[in-house]
Amino acid sequence: MKGSKHPRNDLTINPSGNESIIDVIGRVEVSRRRFIQGSASAGALAAAGGLTLSGIVGTVEAAVAAPVVGIGFESIPPSLAPVADKVTVPAGHTVKALVSWGDPIMPGAAAYKADATNTAAEQAMQYGMHTDGMHFFPFPSRGQVLNDRGILCANNEYTHEEILFPDGQVGASGYSIEKCRKSQAAHGVSITEVRRINGNWSVVKSSIYGRRLTANTPMRIAGPAAGHALMKTREFNIAPTGSVATGNSTDGFKAFGTINNCAHGITPWGTYLTCEENWNGNFGANAALPAVTTEAGKLYNRYGVTAGGFGYRWHTVDPRFDLAVNPNETNHFGWVVEVDPTDPKSVPVKRTALGRIKHESAQYVVDRAQNLAFYMGDDEKNEYIYKFVCADKYNPGNRAANRDLLDHGTLYVARFNADLSGSWLPLTPDSIGLDGVALRDNPNFAGADDAEVQAKILIKTRMAADAVGATMMDRPEWTGARPRLNGNDEIEIFCTLTNNDRRGTTTASSNKVDGSTTAASARPPVDAANPREDNRYGHIIRWREAGQSVLATEFGWDIFVQCGDTATTKTAKPTNDYKGNINDDPNGSADIGAPDGLWFDWFGRLWVQTDQAGNGTGDWVNIGANSLSCADPVSKEFRRFLTGPNKCEVTGITMTPDGKTLFVGIQHPGEDAVAANPTALSNWPASQWATRADGTPLPGGRPRSGVVVITKDDGGIVGA
Ligand code: FEO
Ligand code: CA
Ligand code: CA
């Protein structure tokens, strides 16, 4: 990384009382699973048994068949420097632009203006900037789900302020509340109806489902932390011209906005989860922050909140984001937010039971006993991996019964042991810290009763994880659950660990048990789960829950792959060969580094997206531009499927139910360009296409994050 007006959606939807879209999806997915399981031949299952691997890598043995739908494309070459300003996909596939930053997505929305003169109010009705995690929710029809019409929910993580405004963030016109409001409106979530007509995908601009969540959208706070004193903020009337204090406090149950929405999740009842990552950077203070000896100061320190933030300047014109005025506002961010894409009038809900971290994604698993858990990473150097287990079972037959499942349950944090076992450490008042003190008796979480202790544990999740001795990881990014297909009955979760250059230095330090460590400042030694002292290329870890139950408190783990550059000339360090161990043929043909996006498709294929410098220089001279690869979770073979334009990140991936359309997000093309020359580094997607997928003109003038659609020319499953 580096809204003012909530759109009006006052049209009635789904008045029929028929079964919900989600009920239909669930039924079809169950029958699909049955079909694919039935298709796996006995011979294939036998061939996959008895896999023997050595060392850390591969110790959790796979006992599954190769996916029925395999990987049928040939690896494309890396896009080396100077990186071509285009998206490339394998022969036999076609890629087109679907939706880009600034495109109108709802009735009455203005067209994108290539000179960035769209107003804040216009941006609030257009596709947001810097697209990230996303999911395609298909529409139902006559008991089936459609493969050519649905709702695309996508995160808009952050803004490239130099590109967002004609004169950049400050420029000749200075900074203003109008600029702040436009920046806030470009953050959040874009909910976009999309459809395919005569083979061409397009945005349904007149859709009643079109919706934006921005930094100013009214939301509800739910779960154990709701209503706590730390969640009570100054109350403002939010208007286009400014945020005006009412003189009152909020009640701790209401919030405004979601920001830094990185990766995502879905629930089995068909809601979308948007995860708040680098929210700390959007705050600032027009005065010194409180000392780190105070509760607020310590909390800011542990989460990386500073007086200057990441330079957004919101706090200079919007007092809601000025910590000197409104110190608790930060506590409204860092959550997983649930939204129902099928109800444009629904109020998004911040689910505090899932903890407050820099959330990357939230991957659900329902086990055979209908217990439900979500697996989540906290993306910062030397932070942790978490699991939330719902107290109540998932009810597949009654969507309404699941409405508040995310408000009750237990949050755990992971400890990875050197013997390849692991433990889920609960974060509850009873939990005993490494200092021998129960969290209820730890001054960080002191409260009038256990309900208050739990609220503080959740607001200060990182500190609670510090106290119980969780394993500091190499930047946990996306989590993905391998489908239980083709003979695999294990609950097996994969997580990208994108990189870490703060480990293994001679003066070692760890996140302190008392929760006082400044965010990302520790320099722990290497360990079994994070074995490289200079992990610039990252790795992918995976674990299996004991007893094939999400309730397990023990798991087995291994490293699925160490990423790297086979051709590197870097001198190896004792714990780093930099080359990694990617299984590709010929060796080095599909190398990647900095794995970030990670997703299993319905067919059991693993897709991995990367987030590195993106211009193919320095550490990336052999790996080239950012990419999307497809891997077989059994053989571990990788093939490169897509390379991105210059200075972009490839992030966000979803598919139609039939697998015949793949949606992929391209974020921040032309990163670091300045307002005086916005196209200096990229003018994508206009650099690649004159029109969108539906044939409408595709304006450029500056680089635009967005989503592409990829189809196979023979009409088959993408990548097969
Ligand atoms: Fe926003 Fe962790 O990537
Ligand atoms: Ca290799
Ligand atoms: Ca990410």
XYZ file of C-alpha atoms and ligand atoms in Angstrom:
725
model
C 0.000 0.000 0.000
C 1.216 3.040 0.477
C -18.217 9.469 1.359
C -19.616 12.063 1.846
C -22.878 10.916 0.360
C -24.153 7.457 0.792
C -25.712 6.559 -2.552
C -29.451 6.356 -2.469
C -30.741 2.901 -3.163
C -34.372 3.246 -2.335
C -35.762 0.749 -4.789
C -37.364 -2.389 -3.499
C -35.652 -5.603 -4.406
C -36.535 -9.246 -4.160
C -40.187 -8.586 -3.390
C -41.200 -12.058 -4.488
C -40.600 -13.917 -1.255
C -39.010 -16.688 -3.285
C -36.014 -18.493 -1.929
C -32.978 -16.280 -1.784
C -30.216 -16.251 -4.332
C -27.998 -17.735 -1.728
C -30.189 -20.737 -1.015
C -30.026 -21.604 -4.685
C -26.277 -21.124 -4.833
C -25.799 -23.366 -1.836
C -27.862 -26.133 -3.356
C -26.077 -26.009 -6.679
C -22.676 -25.990 -5.014
C -23.581 -29.079 -3.027
C -24.618 -30.939 -6.152
C -21.458 -29.788 -7.926
C -19.349 -31.201 -5.118
C -21.160 -34.491 -5.343
C -20.593 -34.639 -9.081
C -16.909 -33.927 -8.896
C -16.351 -36.333 -6.036
C -18.111 -39.005 -8.030
C -15.881 -38.300 -10.992
C -12.592 -38.996 -9.269
C -11.506 -42.411 -10.398
C -10.195 -45.058 -8.074
C -7.012 -45.164 -10.103
C -6.428 -41.471 -9.664
C -6.913 -41.764 -5.928
C -4.441 -44.621 -5.700
C -1.895 -42.781 -7.768
C -1.956 -39.903 -5.322
C -1.514 -41.942 -2.184
C 1.771 -42.524 -0.454
C 3.300 -39.208 -1.445
C 6.614 -39.044 0.365
C 8.324 -35.745 0.913
C 11.106 -34.703 3.193
C 12.022 -31.798 5.362
C 9.571 -29.138 6.358
C 8.150 -28.907 2.901
C 5.533 -31.535 2.304
C 5.340 -33.141 5.713
C 1.618 -32.706 5.761
C 1.081 -35.341 3.132
C -1.580 -35.033 0.528
C -3.850 -38.035 0.075
C -5.847 -36.762 -2.821
C -6.215 -37.150 -6.524
C -5.201 -34.573 -9.064
C -8.022 -32.139 -9.743
C -10.603 -33.422 -12.168
C -10.340 -30.085 -13.936
C -6.622 -29.769 -14.361
C -4.231 -27.072 -15.441
C -4.261 -27.213 -19.194
C -2.411 -24.116 -20.316
C 1.282 -23.591 -20.927
C 3.146 -21.165 -18.692
C 3.575 -17.752 -20.254
C 6.987 -16.073 -20.092
C 7.750 -13.480 -17.434
C 7.138 -9.875 -18.438
C 10.649 -8.525 -17.948
C 11.783 -4.910 -17.751
C 10.891 -2.698 -19.428
C 7.526 -4.188 -18.460
C 4.909 -4.067 -21.201
C 1.927 -1.921 -20.219
C -0.607 -4.668 -20.731
C -2.145 -7.819 -19.315
C -0.982 -11.014 -20.995
C -2.691 -14.410 -20.726
C -1.921 -17.809 -22.282
C -2.701 -18.752 -25.853
C -6.288 -19.828 -26.296
C -7.561 -17.246 -23.788
C -8.862 -13.707 -24.263
C -8.675 -10.895 -21.728
C -10.799 -7.744 -21.820
C -11.458 -4.740 -19.562
C -14.662 -5.003 -17.516
C -14.708 -2.097 -15.081
C -12.145 0.494 -14.064
C -11.728 3.207 -11.495
C -14.247 5.958 -12.155
C -16.694 3.949 -14.249
C -20.345 4.630 -13.339
C -21.969 1.678 -11.541
C -25.426 2.887 -10.557
C -28.327 4.902 -11.961
C -27.533 8.593 -12.261
C -23.782 8.140 -11.959
C -21.583 10.423 -14.041
C -19.206 9.177 -16.708
C -15.507 8.936 -15.902
C -13.554 12.036 -16.824
C -10.060 11.297 -18.078
C -8.676 14.506 -16.570
C -9.738 13.459 -13.044
C -12.218 16.318 -12.718
C -14.995 14.054 -11.436
C -16.262 15.468 -8.149
C -16.407 13.717 -4.791
C -20.149 13.228 -5.211
C -19.581 11.696 -8.638
C -16.840 9.394 -7.336
C -19.271 8.119 -4.692
C -21.389 6.641 -7.508
C -18.498 5.327 -9.575
C -16.223 2.317 -9.232
C -13.670 3.025 -6.508
C -9.917 3.234 -6.883
C -7.348 0.462 -6.400
C -9.479 -2.632 -6.730
C -8.577 -5.577 -4.477
C -10.293 -8.725 -3.146
C -13.593 -9.567 -4.839
C -16.333 -12.166 -5.258
C -18.905 -12.842 -7.972
C -22.358 -13.605 -6.563
C -24.369 -15.204 -9.398
C -28.057 -14.486 -9.824
C -30.495 -17.389 -9.581
C -32.851 -18.449 -12.299
C -35.360 -21.290 -12.189
C -33.508 -23.198 -9.509
C -30.073 -22.727 -11.043
C -27.461 -20.064 -10.821
C -26.605 -17.954 -13.811
C -23.158 -17.858 -15.286
C -23.811 -14.667 -17.195
C -25.315 -12.347 -14.614
C -24.572 -11.495 -11.020
C -23.152 -9.052 -8.532
C -19.444 -8.389 -8.374
C -18.420 -7.186 -4.911
C -14.939 -5.706 -4.919
C -12.792 -3.885 -2.415
C -11.202 -0.535 -3.188
C -8.190 -0.557 -0.969
C -6.579 2.851 -1.196
C -6.000 5.849 -3.419
C -3.217 7.128 -5.619
C -3.766 10.743 -4.685
C -1.575 12.154 -7.437
C -3.785 10.431 -10.010
C -7.086 11.033 -8.226
C -7.017 14.830 -8.698
C -6.071 16.935 -11.742
C -3.339 18.744 -9.832
C -2.460 15.949 -7.422
C -3.068 15.856 -3.708
C -2.006 19.423 -2.967
C -0.975 21.056 -6.255
C -1.905 24.538 -7.316
C -5.336 24.367 -5.718
C -4.084 23.191 -2.322
C -5.761 20.547 -0.228
C -9.462 20.869 0.511
C -12.483 19.137 1.995
C -13.624 18.411 -1.578
C -10.398 16.524 -2.228
C -10.717 14.733 1.090
C -14.274 13.708 0.279
C -13.252 12.423 -3.140
C -10.444 10.395 -1.613
C -12.846 9.002 0.977
C -15.352 8.181 -1.757
C -12.723 6.305 -3.773
C -12.082 3.980 -0.803
C -14.327 1.169 0.365
C -16.311 -1.339 -1.640
C -17.879 -1.293 -5.117
C -20.958 -3.452 -5.563
C -21.526 -3.777 -9.285
C -24.033 -5.757 -11.303
C -22.377 -7.384 -14.302
C -23.764 -9.463 -17.129
C -22.730 -11.131 -20.333
C -24.682 -10.587 -23.523
C -23.646 -12.274 -26.764
C -20.408 -13.270 -25.107
C -19.507 -9.772 -23.944
C -19.389 -8.800 -20.288
C -20.524 -5.353 -19.168
C -21.504 -3.346 -16.123
C -25.254 -2.864 -15.667
C -25.169 0.863 -15.067
C -28.908 1.028 -14.378
C -28.775 -1.711 -11.750
C -30.644 -1.330 -8.487
C -27.860 -3.353 -6.881
C -25.171 -0.829 -7.806
C -23.808 0.539 -4.572
C -20.730 2.093 -3.041
C -19.533 1.749 0.518
C -17.104 4.558 1.290
C -15.273 6.061 4.249
C -18.523 7.805 5.175
C -21.183 5.099 4.779
C -23.272 4.529 7.947
C -22.503 1.189 9.551
C -23.411 -0.786 12.641
C -20.966 -2.150 15.205
C -21.889 -5.584 16.554
C -20.365 -8.267 18.724
C -18.587 -8.181 22.083
C -16.785 -4.847 21.580
C -19.905 -2.930 20.512
C -20.860 -0.247 22.974
C -17.589 -0.346 24.898
C -16.226 3.008 26.067
C -13.276 2.684 23.659
C -15.809 2.479 20.801
C -17.529 5.734 21.755
C -16.321 8.561 19.559
C -17.176 12.173 18.968
C -20.315 12.485 16.936
C -20.236 14.411 13.673
C -22.747 15.445 11.088
C -20.991 14.419 7.894
C -21.669 16.726 4.958
C -19.915 17.334 1.633
C -18.587 20.590 3.020
C -17.196 19.158 6.226
C -17.790 17.100 9.348
C -19.372 19.168 12.085
C -19.219 18.023 15.698
C -22.607 17.801 17.362
C -21.129 18.066 20.836
C -22.331 14.558 21.653
C -20.605 11.213 21.795
C -21.616 8.202 19.778
C -22.986 5.182 21.592
C -20.344 2.704 20.448
C -22.845 0.868 18.265
C -22.652 3.125 15.202
C -19.757 3.847 12.879
C -19.157 5.572 9.577
C -17.235 4.048 6.765
C -14.844 1.294 5.858
C -11.327 1.945 4.560
C -8.257 0.119 3.332
C -10.357 -2.798 2.251
C -7.758 -5.259 1.187
C -8.791 -8.839 0.714
C -12.177 -10.215 1.536
C -14.255 -13.220 2.383
C -17.729 -14.543 1.919
C -20.058 -16.395 4.225
C -21.891 -19.607 3.344
C -25.127 -17.652 3.578
C -23.986 -15.399 0.766
C -22.847 -12.181 2.370
C -19.639 -10.385 1.521
C -16.905 -9.715 4.062
C -14.637 -6.752 3.487
C -11.486 -6.637 5.578
C -9.876 -3.417 6.837
C -6.084 -3.506 6.520
C -3.878 -0.386 6.627
C -6.528 1.845 8.203
C -3.948 3.381 10.527
C -2.453 5.342 7.636
C -5.606 7.374 6.985
C -5.504 9.030 10.386
C -3.394 11.901 11.593
C -3.245 14.418 14.409
C -3.130 18.162 14.459
C -1.307 17.907 17.817
C 1.114 15.482 19.465
C -0.230 12.003 20.113
C -0.648 10.837 23.699
C 2.411 9.256 25.315
C 2.849 5.530 24.822
C 2.429 5.135 28.572
C -1.284 5.936 28.181
C -3.866 3.424 27.043
C -4.547 5.316 23.818
C -0.872 5.943 23.115
C 0.026 2.298 23.603
C -2.811 1.206 21.343
C -1.727 3.651 18.613
C 1.843 2.442 18.923
C 0.959 -1.238 18.622
C -1.138 -0.584 15.512
C 1.199 1.893 13.830
C -0.979 4.993 14.221
C 1.118 8.159 13.932
C 0.478 11.892 13.820
C 1.356 12.050 10.136
C -0.232 8.805 8.986
C 0.567 7.821 5.422
C 0.208 11.404 4.253
C -3.465 11.376 3.317
C -4.174 14.731 5.006
C -7.796 13.805 5.728
C -7.288 14.904 9.327
C -6.387 18.414 8.213
C -9.880 19.089 6.890
C -12.061 16.367 8.444
C -11.879 16.410 12.260
C -13.328 12.898 12.437
C -9.897 11.654 11.344
C -7.955 14.064 13.603
C -6.831 12.053 16.603
C -6.291 15.219 18.606
C -10.022 15.850 18.345
C -11.458 12.346 18.059
C -9.015 9.885 19.611
C -11.227 6.788 19.596
C -12.156 6.918 15.907
C -9.294 4.525 15.117
C -11.105 1.872 17.143
C -13.867 1.836 14.523
C -11.415 0.396 12.003
C -9.439 -2.813 11.716
C -12.515 -5.012 11.588
C -14.174 -7.486 9.263
C -17.306 -5.845 7.852
C -20.266 -7.907 6.620
C -22.539 -6.615 3.874
C -25.439 -8.227 2.047
C -24.966 -7.488 -1.657
C -28.507 -8.566 -2.447
C -30.008 -5.856 -0.241
C -28.807 -2.393 -1.281
C -30.526 -0.845 1.720
C -28.804 -3.066 4.262
C -26.520 -1.465 6.821
C -23.025 -3.033 6.792
C -21.981 -4.511 10.117
C -18.563 -4.380 11.748
C -18.188 -7.812 13.351
C -15.965 -7.192 16.348
C -15.866 -10.848 17.447
C -13.386 -11.503 14.598
C -10.819 -9.216 16.158
C -9.171 -5.932 15.333
C -5.999 -6.234 13.301
C -4.822 -5.236 9.843
C -7.139 -7.748 8.273
C -6.128 -9.228 4.962
C -8.827 -11.800 4.193
C -11.337 -14.031 5.968
C -11.686 -17.543 4.551
C -14.555 -19.615 5.859
C -14.733 -23.366 6.332
C -17.817 -25.355 7.314
C -16.870 -28.773 8.638
C -18.901 -31.977 8.389
C -20.660 -31.182 11.663
C -21.714 -27.740 10.329
C -19.298 -25.926 12.619
C -18.047 -22.731 11.026
C -14.693 -20.986 11.265
C -12.918 -18.111 9.539
C -9.158 -18.021 8.964
C -7.466 -14.621 8.872
C -4.039 -13.028 8.570
C -2.792 -9.769 10.077
C -0.660 -8.277 7.322
C 2.335 -6.651 8.884
C 5.844 -7.884 9.469
C 5.932 -10.247 12.444
C 2.186 -10.298 13.034
C -0.063 -13.306 13.465
C -2.550 -15.748 11.944
C -6.001 -16.021 13.530
C -9.070 -18.236 13.489
C -12.569 -17.311 14.617
C -14.874 -20.197 15.498
C -18.585 -19.447 15.666
C -20.292 -20.552 18.860
C -23.340 -21.761 16.954
C -23.500 -24.086 13.991
C -24.192 -22.958 10.473
C -27.762 -23.631 9.374
C -27.738 -24.396 5.632
C -31.520 -24.517 5.451
C -32.343 -21.153 6.952
C -30.435 -18.087 5.875
C -31.987 -15.862 8.529
C -30.763 -18.177 11.281
C -27.181 -17.330 10.345
C -27.623 -13.590 10.438
C -25.651 -12.987 13.630
C -23.392 -16.052 13.704
C -20.386 -13.761 13.477
C -21.207 -12.088 16.789
C -20.659 -15.094 19.047
C -17.643 -17.343 19.180
C -13.990 -17.643 20.079
C -11.048 -15.895 18.472
C -7.810 -17.904 18.412
C -4.266 -17.049 17.366
C -1.807 -19.538 15.919
C 1.372 -20.895 17.423
C 3.523 -22.906 14.984
C 5.829 -25.363 16.772
C 9.180 -26.536 15.425
C 7.953 -30.144 15.294
C 5.356 -29.192 12.665
C 2.523 -29.251 15.140
C 0.590 -26.145 15.989
C -1.851 -24.814 18.528
C -4.745 -22.427 18.382
C -4.476 -20.209 21.460
C -7.827 -18.776 22.561
C -8.038 -15.059 23.267
C -10.474 -15.035 26.168
C -10.435 -13.672 29.731
C -9.357 -17.118 30.986
C -6.370 -17.386 28.649
C -3.067 -17.492 30.514
C -0.286 -15.366 29.085
C 3.381 -16.249 28.855
C 3.809 -14.176 32.000
C 1.504 -16.564 33.877
C -1.222 -13.943 34.163
C -4.759 -14.511 32.908
C -5.818 -11.919 30.351
C -8.513 -10.720 32.745
C -5.750 -9.783 35.181
C -3.509 -8.225 32.539
C -3.689 -4.429 32.872
C -4.185 -4.044 29.102
C -7.561 -5.755 29.351
C -8.713 -4.896 32.871
C -12.468 -4.494 33.078
C -15.434 -4.448 35.347
C -16.411 -7.945 34.282
C -15.432 -10.581 31.741
C -17.670 -9.019 29.122
C -15.613 -5.854 29.309
C -12.366 -7.845 29.371
C -13.430 -9.629 26.189
C -14.315 -6.320 24.541
C -10.839 -4.995 25.299
C -9.186 -8.206 24.111
C -10.916 -7.724 20.757
C -10.162 -4.011 20.415
C -6.525 -4.758 21.360
C -6.281 -8.100 19.560
C -2.588 -7.705 18.748
C -1.728 -7.160 22.400
C -3.695 -10.218 23.470
C -1.865 -12.298 20.872
C 1.442 -10.912 22.150
C 0.513 -11.958 25.679
C -0.249 -15.589 24.853
C 2.860 -16.147 22.745
C 1.603 -16.494 19.192
C 4.120 -17.090 16.389
C 5.331 -13.971 14.607
C 4.911 -14.561 10.887
C 6.402 -13.147 7.674
C 3.412 -10.894 6.846
C 0.304 -13.096 6.627
C -1.692 -12.202 3.543
C -4.564 -14.186 1.999
C -5.916 -17.423 3.413
C -7.555 -20.058 1.231
C -9.274 -23.330 1.999
C -8.589 -26.272 -0.229
C -11.908 -27.734 -1.356
C -12.770 -31.136 0.000
C -12.874 -32.767 -3.411
C -11.366 -35.753 -5.129
C -10.795 -37.726 -1.974
C -9.483 -34.882 0.139
C -11.446 -34.804 3.396
C -8.942 -32.691 5.276
C -9.562 -29.157 6.386
C -6.466 -27.692 4.843
C -5.811 -23.958 4.860
C -3.125 -22.174 2.876
C -1.751 -18.723 3.722
C 0.623 -16.507 1.773
C 3.493 -15.020 3.776
C 4.516 -12.306 1.415
C 7.927 -11.210 2.696
C 9.851 -10.039 5.725
C 13.141 -8.215 5.986
C 12.899 -7.849 9.760
C 14.012 -11.189 10.994
C 17.289 -12.810 11.932
C 19.317 -9.658 12.528
C 22.013 -9.904 15.153
C 20.104 -8.012 17.807
C 16.979 -10.118 18.019
C 13.725 -8.846 19.515
C 10.182 -10.088 19.639
C 6.781 -8.552 20.108
C 6.794 -7.917 23.852
C 4.447 -9.912 26.035
C 3.057 -6.693 27.500
C 1.862 -5.514 24.092
C 4.094 -2.448 24.004
C 5.967 -3.143 20.766
C 5.784 -0.539 18.035
C 4.088 -2.052 14.988
C 6.524 -3.937 12.725
C 9.588 -2.968 14.763
C 10.545 -6.357 16.230
C 13.324 -8.431 14.694
C 12.747 -11.999 15.769
C 15.033 -14.894 14.936
C 14.081 -17.311 12.191
C 11.866 -20.223 13.201
C 10.566 -23.362 11.558
C 7.526 -21.679 10.063
C 9.458 -18.586 8.963
C 12.842 -20.045 8.150
C 14.487 -17.308 6.082
C 16.428 -14.461 7.663
C 15.919 -12.321 4.557
C 12.603 -13.491 3.191
C 12.244 -11.106 0.308
C 10.511 -13.659 -1.925
C 8.073 -15.024 0.667
C 6.495 -18.440 1.074
C 3.169 -20.194 1.373
C 2.349 -22.100 4.553
C -0.499 -24.544 5.070
C -2.048 -26.367 7.982
C -4.530 -29.143 8.619
C -7.001 -29.093 11.470
C -6.888 -32.067 13.821
C -9.836 -34.398 13.441
C -11.053 -32.628 10.303
C -12.896 -30.217 12.592
C -12.782 -26.457 12.649
C -13.161 -26.707 16.423
C -9.664 -28.209 16.663
C -7.169 -26.528 18.942
C -4.278 -28.471 17.395
C -3.102 -28.650 13.800
C -0.279 -29.965 11.661
C 1.509 -27.660 9.279
C 4.173 -27.455 6.606
C 5.573 -25.027 4.092
C 3.869 -25.562 0.755
C 6.453 -23.641 -1.238
C 9.290 -21.213 -0.797
C 9.105 -18.615 -3.537
C 12.181 -17.324 -5.290
C 14.253 -16.712 -8.359
C 15.983 -19.779 -9.786
C 18.364 -17.620 -11.847
C 19.311 -15.230 -9.074
C 22.911 -14.168 -8.637
C 22.341 -13.164 -5.040
C 24.741 -14.812 -2.638
C 22.887 -17.323 -0.542
C 22.694 -16.847 3.205
C 22.638 -19.775 5.604
C 18.858 -19.729 5.746
C 18.230 -18.242 2.317
C 18.951 -19.682 -1.044
C 16.751 -16.993 -2.631
C 16.080 -19.493 -5.416
C 13.118 -21.018 -3.628
C 11.742 -24.410 -4.548
C 8.961 -23.685 -6.989
C 8.093 -26.807 -8.924
C 8.044 -25.648 -12.546
C 9.155 -27.149 -15.804
C 11.575 -26.093 -17.100
C 13.004 -25.067 -13.756
C 12.699 -21.307 -13.318
C 9.951 -20.882 -15.902
C 7.240 -19.969 -13.404
C 9.091 -18.337 -10.538
C 7.250 -15.862 -8.378
C 7.968 -13.761 -5.325
C 5.907 -11.831 -2.806
C 2.822 -14.076 -2.957
C -0.240 -12.171 -1.762
C -3.594 -13.112 -3.328
C -4.381 -16.803 -2.876
C -7.573 -18.567 -3.867
C -8.828 -22.060 -4.594
C -11.314 -22.322 -7.404
C -14.276 -24.689 -7.334
C -12.185 -27.326 -9.080
C -9.443 -27.433 -6.462
C -6.853 -25.443 -8.408
C -4.770 -22.977 -6.407
C -4.334 -19.481 -7.838
C -1.586 -17.196 -6.495
C -1.187 -13.474 -7.170
C 1.852 -11.377 -6.401
C 2.600 -7.945 -4.997
C 6.136 -6.738 -5.608
C 7.663 -3.671 -7.204
C 6.017 -4.547 -10.504
C 8.547 -3.005 -12.868
C 10.827 -6.004 -13.194
C 13.918 -4.336 -11.726
C 16.156 -5.112 -8.762
C 15.106 -8.326 -7.026
C 12.592 -8.899 -9.821
C 14.878 -8.781 -12.819
C 14.269 -12.459 -13.660
C 10.712 -12.702 -12.308
C 9.460 -9.602 -14.069
C 6.085 -7.975 -13.588
C 3.512 -9.059 -11.037
C 1.605 -12.137 -12.021
C -1.142 -14.665 -11.467
C -0.111 -18.315 -11.360
C -2.041 -21.532 -11.083
C -0.729 -24.387 -8.979
C -1.694 -27.975 -8.360
C -1.972 -28.405 -4.578
C -0.939 -32.054 -4.875
C 2.039 -31.985 -7.250
C 2.834 -28.360 -6.359
C 3.468 -27.593 -10.013
C 3.195 -23.885 -10.812
C 2.379 -22.303 -14.157
C 2.296 -18.591 -14.876
C -1.135 -17.616 -16.200
C -1.103 -13.819 -16.340
C 1.341 -10.945 -16.194
C 0.266 -7.417 -15.303
C 1.015 -3.960 -16.679
C 3.832 -1.791 -15.413
C 4.011 -0.984 -11.717
C 0.760 -2.749 -10.920
C -0.176 -5.377 -8.359
C -2.307 -8.340 -9.401
C -4.931 -8.800 -6.688
C -8.503 -10.033 -6.572
C -9.795 -13.151 -8.311
C -13.178 -14.807 -8.687
C -14.988 -16.983 -11.211
C -18.427 -17.727 -12.538
C -19.891 -20.991 -11.184
C -19.177 -22.797 -14.464
C -15.544 -21.696 -14.413
C -15.846 -20.190 -17.876
C -15.232 -16.571 -16.869
C -12.368 -15.572 -14.606
C -12.361 -12.083 -13.084
C -8.960 -10.691 -12.089
C -8.108 -7.384 -10.432
C -5.268 -5.123 -11.557
C -4.339 -2.630 -8.852
C -2.261 0.546 -8.968
C -0.844 0.419 -12.509
C 1.685 3.218 -12.821
C 2.242 3.424 -9.072
C 4.334 6.457 -8.076
C 3.412 8.599 -11.096
C 2.921 12.253 -10.212
C 0.153 14.611 -11.245
C 2.348 16.540 -13.654
C 2.777 13.412 -15.772
C 0.140 10.889 -14.769
C 0.883 8.470 -17.610
C 4.647 8.468 -17.088
C 4.672 4.859 -15.906
C 1.407 3.445 -17.234
C -1.716 4.380 -19.103
C -3.359 1.021 -18.565
C -6.003 -0.115 -19.490
C -6.186 2.437 -22.308
C -2.653 1.428 -23.272
C -4.023 -2.021 -24.130
C -7.566 -1.462 -25.381
C -9.592 1.281 -27.035
C -12.819 -0.236 -25.747
C -14.142 -2.192 -22.799
C -15.358 -5.768 -23.142
C -18.789 -4.489 -24.182
C -17.366 -2.320 -26.951
C -17.864 1.038 -25.238
C -14.971 3.518 -25.411
C -12.349 3.116 -22.701
C -10.927 6.502 -21.720
C -7.379 6.727 -20.420
C -5.472 9.880 -19.628
C -4.107 8.270 -16.495
C -3.667 4.717 -15.190
C -6.833 3.119 -13.852
C -7.091 0.151 -11.521
C -9.772 -2.261 -12.565
C -11.099 -5.714 -13.231
C -10.529 -7.777 -16.360
C -12.550 -10.728 -17.625
C -10.770 -13.736 -19.048
C -12.466 -16.408 -21.126
C -11.254 -19.413 -23.042
C -11.609 -19.139 -26.788
C -13.145 -22.608 -27.087
C -15.749 -21.714 -24.452
C -14.274 -24.059 -21.874
C -13.163 -23.680 -18.303
C -10.500 -21.020 -17.940
C -7.035 -22.472 -17.492
C -8.167 -26.019 -18.100
Fe -3.357 -4.902 1.078
Fe -1.783 -7.140 2.571
O -2.238 -6.348 1.031
Ca 11.669 -24.035 -9.835
Ca -3.135 -7.892 -0.385
